[in-house]
Short mmCIF file of C-alpha atoms in Angstrom, two decimals:
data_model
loop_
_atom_site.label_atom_id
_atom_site.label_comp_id
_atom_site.label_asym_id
_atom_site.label_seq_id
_atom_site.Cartn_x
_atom_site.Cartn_y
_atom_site.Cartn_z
CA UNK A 1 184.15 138.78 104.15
CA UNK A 2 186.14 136.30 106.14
CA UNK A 3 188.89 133.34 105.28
CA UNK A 4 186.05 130.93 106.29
CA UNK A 5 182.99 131.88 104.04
CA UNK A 6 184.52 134.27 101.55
CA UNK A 7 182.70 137.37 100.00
CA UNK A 8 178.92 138.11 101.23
CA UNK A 9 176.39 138.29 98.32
CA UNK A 10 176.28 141.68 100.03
CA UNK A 11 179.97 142.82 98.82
CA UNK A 12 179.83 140.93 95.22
CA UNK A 13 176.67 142.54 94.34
CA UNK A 14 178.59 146.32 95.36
CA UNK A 15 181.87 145.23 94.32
CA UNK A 16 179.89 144.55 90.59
CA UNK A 17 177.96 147.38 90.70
CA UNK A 18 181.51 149.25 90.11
CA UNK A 19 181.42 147.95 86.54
CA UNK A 20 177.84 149.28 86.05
CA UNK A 21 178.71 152.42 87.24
CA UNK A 22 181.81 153.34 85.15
CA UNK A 23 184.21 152.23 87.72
CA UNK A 24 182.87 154.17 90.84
CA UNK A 25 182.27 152.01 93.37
CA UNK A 26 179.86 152.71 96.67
CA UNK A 27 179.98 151.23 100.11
CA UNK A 28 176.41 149.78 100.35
CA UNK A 29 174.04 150.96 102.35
CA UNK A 30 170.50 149.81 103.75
CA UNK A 31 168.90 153.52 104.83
CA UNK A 32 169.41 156.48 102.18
CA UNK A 33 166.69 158.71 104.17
CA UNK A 34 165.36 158.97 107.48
CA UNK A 35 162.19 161.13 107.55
CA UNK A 36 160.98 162.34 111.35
CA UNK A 37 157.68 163.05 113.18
CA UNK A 38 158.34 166.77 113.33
CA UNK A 39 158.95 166.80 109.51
CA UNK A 40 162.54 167.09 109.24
CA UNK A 41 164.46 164.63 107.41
CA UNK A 42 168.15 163.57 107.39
CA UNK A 43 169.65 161.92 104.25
CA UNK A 44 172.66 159.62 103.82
CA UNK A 45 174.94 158.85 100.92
CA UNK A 46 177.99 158.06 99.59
CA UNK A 47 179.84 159.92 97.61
CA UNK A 48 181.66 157.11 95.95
CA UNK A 49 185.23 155.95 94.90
CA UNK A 50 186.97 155.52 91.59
CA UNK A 51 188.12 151.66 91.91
CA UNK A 52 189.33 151.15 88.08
CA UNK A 53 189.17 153.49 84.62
CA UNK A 54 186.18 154.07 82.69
CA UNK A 55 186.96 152.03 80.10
CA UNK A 56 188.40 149.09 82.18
CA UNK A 57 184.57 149.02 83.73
CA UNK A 58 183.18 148.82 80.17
CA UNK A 59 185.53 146.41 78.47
CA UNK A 60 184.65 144.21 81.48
CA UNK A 61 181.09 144.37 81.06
CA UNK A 62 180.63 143.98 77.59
CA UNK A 63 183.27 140.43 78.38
CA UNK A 64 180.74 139.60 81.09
CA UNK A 65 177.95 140.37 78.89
CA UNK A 66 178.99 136.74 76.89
CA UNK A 67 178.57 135.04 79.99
CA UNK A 68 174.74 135.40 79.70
CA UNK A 69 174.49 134.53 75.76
CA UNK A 70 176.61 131.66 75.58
CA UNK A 71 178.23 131.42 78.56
CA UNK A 72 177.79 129.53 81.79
CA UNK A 73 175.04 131.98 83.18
CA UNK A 74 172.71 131.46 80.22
CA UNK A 75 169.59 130.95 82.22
CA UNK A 76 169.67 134.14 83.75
CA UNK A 77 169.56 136.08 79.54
CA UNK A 78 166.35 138.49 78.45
CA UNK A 79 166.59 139.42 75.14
CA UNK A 80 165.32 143.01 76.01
CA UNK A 81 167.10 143.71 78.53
CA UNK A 82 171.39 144.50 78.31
CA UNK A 83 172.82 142.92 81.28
CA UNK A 84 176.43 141.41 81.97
CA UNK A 85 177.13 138.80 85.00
CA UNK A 86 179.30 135.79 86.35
CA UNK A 87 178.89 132.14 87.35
CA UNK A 88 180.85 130.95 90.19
CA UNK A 89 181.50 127.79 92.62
CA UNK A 90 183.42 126.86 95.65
CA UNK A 91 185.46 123.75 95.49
CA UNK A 92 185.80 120.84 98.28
CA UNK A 93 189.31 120.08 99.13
CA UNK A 94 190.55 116.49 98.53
CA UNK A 95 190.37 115.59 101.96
CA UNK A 96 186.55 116.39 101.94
CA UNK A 97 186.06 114.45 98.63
CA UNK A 98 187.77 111.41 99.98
CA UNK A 99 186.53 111.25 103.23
CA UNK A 100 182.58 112.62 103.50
CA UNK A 101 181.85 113.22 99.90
CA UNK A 102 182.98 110.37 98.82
CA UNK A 103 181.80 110.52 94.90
CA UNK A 104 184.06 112.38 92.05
CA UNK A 105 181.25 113.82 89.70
CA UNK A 106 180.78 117.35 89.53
CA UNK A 107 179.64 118.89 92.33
CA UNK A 108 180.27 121.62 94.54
CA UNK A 109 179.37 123.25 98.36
CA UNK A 110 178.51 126.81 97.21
CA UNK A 111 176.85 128.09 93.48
CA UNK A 112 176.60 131.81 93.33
CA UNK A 113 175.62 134.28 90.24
CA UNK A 114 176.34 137.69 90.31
CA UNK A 115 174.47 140.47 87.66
CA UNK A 116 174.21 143.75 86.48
CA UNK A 117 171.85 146.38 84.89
CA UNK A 118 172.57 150.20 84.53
CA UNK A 119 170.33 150.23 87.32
CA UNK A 120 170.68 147.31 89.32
CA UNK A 121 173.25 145.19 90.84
CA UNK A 122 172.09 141.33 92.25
CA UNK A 123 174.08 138.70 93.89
CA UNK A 124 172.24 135.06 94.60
CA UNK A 125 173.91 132.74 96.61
CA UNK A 126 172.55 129.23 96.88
CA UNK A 127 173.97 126.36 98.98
CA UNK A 128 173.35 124.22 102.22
CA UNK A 129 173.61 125.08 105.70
CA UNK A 130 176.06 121.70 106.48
CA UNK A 131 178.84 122.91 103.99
CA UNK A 132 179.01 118.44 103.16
CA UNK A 133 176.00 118.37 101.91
CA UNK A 134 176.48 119.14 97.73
CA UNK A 135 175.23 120.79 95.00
CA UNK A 136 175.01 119.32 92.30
CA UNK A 137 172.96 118.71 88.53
CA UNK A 138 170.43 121.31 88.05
CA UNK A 139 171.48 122.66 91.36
CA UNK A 140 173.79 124.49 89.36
CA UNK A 141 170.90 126.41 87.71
CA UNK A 142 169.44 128.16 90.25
CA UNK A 143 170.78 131.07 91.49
CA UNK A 144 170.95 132.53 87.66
CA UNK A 145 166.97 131.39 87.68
CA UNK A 146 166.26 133.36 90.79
CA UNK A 147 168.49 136.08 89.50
CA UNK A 148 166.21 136.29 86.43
CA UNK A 149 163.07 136.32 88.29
CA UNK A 150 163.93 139.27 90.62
CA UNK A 151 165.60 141.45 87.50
CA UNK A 152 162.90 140.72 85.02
CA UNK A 153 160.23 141.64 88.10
CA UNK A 154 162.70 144.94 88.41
CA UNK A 155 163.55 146.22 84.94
CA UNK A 156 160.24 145.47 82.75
CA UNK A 157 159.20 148.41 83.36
CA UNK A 158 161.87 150.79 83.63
CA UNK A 159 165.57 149.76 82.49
CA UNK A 160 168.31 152.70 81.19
CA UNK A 161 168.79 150.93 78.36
CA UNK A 162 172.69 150.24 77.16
CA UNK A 163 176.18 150.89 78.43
CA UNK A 164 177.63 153.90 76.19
CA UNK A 165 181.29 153.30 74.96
CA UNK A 166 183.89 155.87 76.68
CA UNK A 167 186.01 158.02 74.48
CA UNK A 168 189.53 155.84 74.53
CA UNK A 169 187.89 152.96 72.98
CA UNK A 170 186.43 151.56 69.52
CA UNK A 171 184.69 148.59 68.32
CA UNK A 172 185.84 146.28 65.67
CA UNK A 173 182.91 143.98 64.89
CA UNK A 174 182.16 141.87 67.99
CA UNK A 175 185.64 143.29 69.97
CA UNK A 176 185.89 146.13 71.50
CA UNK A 177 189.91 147.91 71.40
CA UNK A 178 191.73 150.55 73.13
CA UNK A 179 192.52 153.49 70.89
CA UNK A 180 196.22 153.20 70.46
CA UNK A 181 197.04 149.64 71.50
CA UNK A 182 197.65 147.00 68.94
CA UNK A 183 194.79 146.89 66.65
CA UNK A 184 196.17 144.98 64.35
CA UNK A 185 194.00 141.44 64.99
CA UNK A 186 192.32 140.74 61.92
CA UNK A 187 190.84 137.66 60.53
CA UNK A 188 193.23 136.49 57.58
CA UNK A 189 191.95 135.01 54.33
CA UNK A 190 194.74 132.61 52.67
CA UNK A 191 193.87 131.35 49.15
CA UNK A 192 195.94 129.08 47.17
CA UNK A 193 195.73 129.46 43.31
CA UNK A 194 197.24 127.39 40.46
CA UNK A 195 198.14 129.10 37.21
CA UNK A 196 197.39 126.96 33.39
CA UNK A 197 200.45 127.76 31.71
CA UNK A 198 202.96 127.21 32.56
CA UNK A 199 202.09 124.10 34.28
CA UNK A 200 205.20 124.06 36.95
CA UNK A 201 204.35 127.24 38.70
CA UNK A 202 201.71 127.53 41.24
CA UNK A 203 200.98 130.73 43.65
CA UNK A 204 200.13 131.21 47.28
CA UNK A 205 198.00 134.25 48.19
CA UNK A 206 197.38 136.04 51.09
CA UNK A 207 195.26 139.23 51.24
CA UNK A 208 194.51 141.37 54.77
CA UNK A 209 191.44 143.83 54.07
CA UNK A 210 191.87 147.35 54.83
CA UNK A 211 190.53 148.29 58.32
CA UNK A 212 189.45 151.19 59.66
CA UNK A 213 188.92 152.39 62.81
CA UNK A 214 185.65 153.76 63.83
CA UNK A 215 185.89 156.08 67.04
CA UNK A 216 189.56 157.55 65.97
CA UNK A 217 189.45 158.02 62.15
CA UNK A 218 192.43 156.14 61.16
CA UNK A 219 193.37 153.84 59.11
CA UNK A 220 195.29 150.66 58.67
CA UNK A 221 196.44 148.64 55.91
CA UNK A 222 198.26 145.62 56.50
CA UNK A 223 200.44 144.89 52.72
CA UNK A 224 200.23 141.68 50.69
CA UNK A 225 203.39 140.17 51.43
CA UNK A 226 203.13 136.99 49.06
CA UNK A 227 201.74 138.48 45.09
CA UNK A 228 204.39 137.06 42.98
CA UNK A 229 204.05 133.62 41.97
CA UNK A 230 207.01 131.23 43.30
CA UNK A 231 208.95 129.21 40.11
CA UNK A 232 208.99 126.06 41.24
CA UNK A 233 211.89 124.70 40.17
CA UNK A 234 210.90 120.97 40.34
CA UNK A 235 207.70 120.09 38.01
CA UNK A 236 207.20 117.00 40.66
CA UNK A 237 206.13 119.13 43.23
CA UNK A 238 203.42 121.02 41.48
CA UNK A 239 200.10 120.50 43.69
#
C-alpha cells in the first residue's frame, strides 16, 4: 500500500479474510511448501494474529452479508452459497473533474469488490492504466461479475457451509445483539381505539410484546404505559 494507489487487491483480500476467520488475520503468502529432489520438504506458515474479537468478525460479516442481497454488490449473490463482501470506488478530485474529465455523471477511476467464504477470500480490482480515463455505467458491474465467476468455479464443489454465532451474542429476528448491551429495540405497535359510550372519551394504546432472548435465557418485558382511557374534557375534540 502506498499514498498514491492505496491498498493492493493483495492486502484487502487478507485484511477480509480476518472476518472469515474469526478475527485472526494472516500475512499472505504465495509458497506454503517447498518439496526437494532428495525428498525432503520444508513448510511455511503463519501462525496468525488476533486483529479484532470474535464476535466483532461475525457481526461484521453477517452486516456485509446484506451487501450481496440487496446491497450494492448484488451481482456477485449465489443462493447456495453464504458469502459476505463490499463495493468500493475511488473518487476524482475537483480539479480532475474540471479540467480532463470534464463531465459530472457518475463515474469513477478505480471499482473494486472485495468477498468472502469460510474458505476463501477474493479481491477484484478493475480500472484503467491512465488513471483519466473513467469508469463508468455497467463498468461498475464488473469486478462483483468476475468475483462470482472465480467463487462459484471455487466453492461448487466444496464450501464449509455457514458462519457459527460466538457465545456473547444472540439473534433477534434479522439482527444480531451483544448479550448484555441494550436489547431493548423492538418494533412498536400503536393502535388508537374509540369507545361507544360515552361518546367524549376516546383511548390511545400502545402494547410492546414480550421478548425473549434466545442464546442467554432471559427475558424482557417492556410495560404498557398508556391502558387507561384519557377523559376528554372537551366533547369537540373527540376524533
Amino acid at each position: 500500500s502506498n499514498k498514491k494507489y492505496g491498498a493492493s487487491s493483495e492486502k484487502m483480500a487478507a485484511a477480509y479474510a480476518a472476518f472469515a476467520n474469526g478475527g485472526i488475520y494472516h500475512k499472505p503468502m504465495y509458497i506454503n511448501k517447498i518439496v526437494f529432489s532428495d525428498g525432503s520438504s520444508k513448510e511455511y506458515s503463519d501462525p496468525g494474529s488476533r486483529a479484532m474479537k470474535e464476535t466483532t468478525a461475525y457481526m461484521m460479516t453477517e452486516m456485509m452479508k446484506t451487501v450481496l442481497t440487496y446491497g450494492t454488490g448484488r451481482g456477485a449473490y449465489m443462493s447456495w452459497l453464504p458469502q459476505a463482501g463490499k463495493t468500493g470506488t475511488s473518487n476524482y478530485t475537483d480539479d480532475e473533474i474540471e479540467n480532463y474529465i470534464k463531465r459530472y455523471d457518475y463515474v469513477a477511476p478505480d471499482e473494486m469488490f472485495v468477498g468472502y467464504t469460510r474458505k476463501y477470500a477474493m479481491a477484484v480490482w478493475t480500472g484503467y492504466s491512465n488513471r483519466l480515463t473513467p469508469i463508468e455505467g455497467d463498468g461498475f458491474r464488473v469486478a462483483a461479475n468476475i468475483y462470482r465467476s472465480m467463487m462459484e468455479y471455487l466453492s461448487e464443489d466444496d464450501h464449509p457451509g455457514d458462519w457459527t454465532m460466538p457465545e456473547g451474542l444472540y439473534r433477534n429476528g434479522e439482527y444480531v445483539f451483544k448479550v448484555g448491551a441494550r436489547s431493548n429495540w423492538i418494533p412498536q405497535t400503536t393502535q388508537q381505539a374509540t369507545t361507544e359510550a360515552p361518546t367524549t372519551t376516546t383511548a390511545n394504546q400502545t402494547t410492546v410484546a414480550e421478548t425473549t432472548s434466545p442464546n442467554n435465557g432471559q427475558n424482557q418485558t417492556v410495560p404498557n404505559t398508556n391502558q387507561n382511557p384519557q377523559q376528554n374534557p372537551n366533547p369537540q375534540g373527540q376524533q
